[in-house]
């Protein structure tokens, strides 16, 4: 019986189904996969393995030289299991046959079922009737019959393939999608699966026919081959077809060729190289086209950046790990013109600006270092000259460093923070009060900056080195009061070589400024608890004493142009956002914090307060070239009131509100409101922004907008979603969108329509239709189309 058992088990190994296919994965290790019982890839049974045979009876036929196990047959051998109603071995013809509810389970958990299995003694050629194969990766094959030929191929006749699980309530129901083919051929040597005369069915209905195609094997990581093609149409491009080819040159590097042919513009080359090495990885992608009809991109009122013969671009990314602390890398994109990536949907998803950088970063428990070179490429098609490429700074480099000392000093914590910034630009970036770009001649008269003009960046070279040493300590005083004394010493060195001379601004040369500061913060947390609730009321007062800001408004302001005064910055020691402006004078910040935990119902926390300039010159009232601080709410010695509150129910409802209120009449100068919630199967969020008109900087109209988005999970798999943005002040829709999506374990599908009105984009009114389809193991495709035309982008998993 040992010989029969070994033979039966060996026969189960003979039906190996090793399927492989192209998979777009650059960095996974290449290894053969199995979709069944891979005699070519799985190890042979151990010579010392013991076989256990269970059956109702054994029948010997000496005349036919056959032996059979009959009734509830189970054979266990070296991690494999065979079940059948009857198993017969023909010693004369060296064939084995398993009959009746045949089930084989291999070591990986893959399951094959059939009504009958015939196999030769050398296991190379086998024949299976009414076969079903279920793999551990949740993929499923079925066929009326299957033939294994000389151990090289296995052919499924009238086969069916799907990666969808059968319906538990109705297993006979067709899956979401399946591929039916006259033949499914598994090439065990090439690790490929080929579908011949195949049709793709959704919910049992055929929707597409393919004379032939090859599909990914979910158990193999990487394999050379063609990816799903894409095709479409766009007015400026014409009809096109693109067929990518993935070339797995080695386990750690590959090449993807994705040529495309456009009937209106010609041939586009698209190549991507990816490479993983021992301590990092990098990629390089290049695309280019010599356009046949560049004038088709001409459009009145735009820059017409596409009106040129050759267009293209390069994108490269990399990251290398020098050791456990240090990494060096880059992320760079260079395009031939502003809209190449938009027109051909390549290389970049940005629509306004591309930021390329090279960086060196080091991180430890107490030390941080980051050095970057930055290049900004404008992508907008706006005619406003403020978007001229020459007005964009080239940063070479910006370096940030911080260090936290191990040992305490005077019982407190000592830290140091430094920044080096060096940049240059070819043209002066100057705008009027409405934010529109103007020329220097329009904004500067006899070397004096006009009242309705602001300089965002001067042409020439700018260099600054800043460093700040900070000490702080927390102490607990009487009645639980907390005192936090602190101090810092700041120094900045400038070297300027600017092309533009502006009255009131320091000339070219070297400058130094220093800023010492001492201060103290007082907090008194008062707590109360009862009835499963707790409350914290904490008054806070902070005083910072320092001299006036040196050379206020007389130095360029490159990195401190953004200033938002709200509850989050109320107790900041320096409320300027960057290094180029520095807060001076004696300032007092007062307010209180509130925190309440109301049983299991909600958590509420809030802050309200005000800031006072009590001595020295108010730096926010000093005008610099960028008008920073002019309408911040800090420009008067008594600031606006700021407040913020957050409500978190813990049940999916979340509300945040913050505002800035006039210090004299409490008029709302700025308000923000954000709310999210989940109501059964509906998830929704809304936001509101109000900003009062600011005539001091030329904004004569207020900002008043509301936006929202929602998603309704109609069923376990279907959901609808939408979004809307309404300009209350302009009394018009800014943008809107609606869509429907389907998601399950094997299929992702969505179709969405979006619209952005002309007043809110640098292009004409944008109406787009986006369709996405992903079939697990087969790959997917995306369709991104301007309404009225059709363009398509393909991806593969």
XYZ file of N, CA and C in Angstrom, residues 1-2 4-5 8 50-58 60 67-70 72-77 82 87:
81
model
N 0.821 -1.206 0.000
C 0.000 0.000 0.000
C 0.855 1.256 0.000
N 2.072 1.155 0.525
C 2.921 2.351 0.512
C 3.198 2.800 -0.912
N 1.256 2.392 -3.583
C 0.048 3.012 -4.108
C -0.116 4.429 -3.563
N 0.081 4.574 -2.255
C -0.086 5.903 -1.652
C 0.899 6.880 -2.225
N -0.206 7.827 -5.636
C -1.368 8.713 -5.660
C -0.970 10.141 -5.319
N 5.788 9.671 5.517
C 4.860 8.563 5.720
C 3.504 8.911 5.123
N 2.872 7.896 4.527
C 1.579 8.068 3.899
C 0.506 7.413 4.748
N -0.643 8.115 4.861
C -1.797 7.566 5.557
C -2.940 7.484 4.563
N -3.538 6.314 4.410
C -4.641 6.087 3.490
C -5.867 5.674 4.275
N -6.977 6.353 4.014
C -8.248 6.003 4.631
C -9.261 5.744 3.524
N -10.020 4.655 3.631
C -11.086 4.359 2.677
C -11.994 3.296 3.278
N -13.184 3.168 2.704
C -14.108 2.144 3.199
C -13.605 0.755 2.860
N -12.996 0.584 1.679
C -12.485 -0.738 1.296
C -11.396 -0.597 0.242
N -10.572 -1.642 0.125
C -9.564 -1.762 -0.914
C -9.920 -2.937 -1.804
N -8.632 -5.347 -5.051
C -7.535 -5.777 -5.910
C -8.109 -6.518 -7.115
N -5.469 -1.799 -8.629
C -5.854 -1.765 -7.232
C -6.635 -0.474 -7.017
N -7.684 -0.527 -6.208
C -8.553 0.632 -6.029
C -8.887 0.812 -4.562
N -8.933 2.072 -4.119
C -9.457 2.449 -2.815
C -10.846 3.015 -3.077
N -11.841 2.501 -2.372
C -13.227 2.821 -2.687
C -13.934 3.335 -1.443
N -15.159 7.172 0.390
C -14.600 8.148 1.310
C -13.081 8.046 1.393
N -12.447 8.086 0.238
C -10.996 7.922 0.176
C -10.318 9.227 0.627
N -9.360 9.102 1.543
C -8.534 10.219 1.968
C -7.090 9.763 2.038
N -6.235 10.497 1.394
C -4.813 10.162 1.399
C -4.043 11.385 1.893
N -3.234 11.185 2.951
C -2.425 12.262 3.530
C -0.958 11.916 3.311
N -0.226 12.834 2.708
C 1.169 12.520 2.424
C 1.980 13.806 2.302
N -5.529 14.251 -0.539
C -6.367 13.875 -1.672
C -7.631 13.222 -1.140
N -10.274 5.871 -5.954
C -8.960 6.084 -6.544
C -8.448 4.741 -7.038
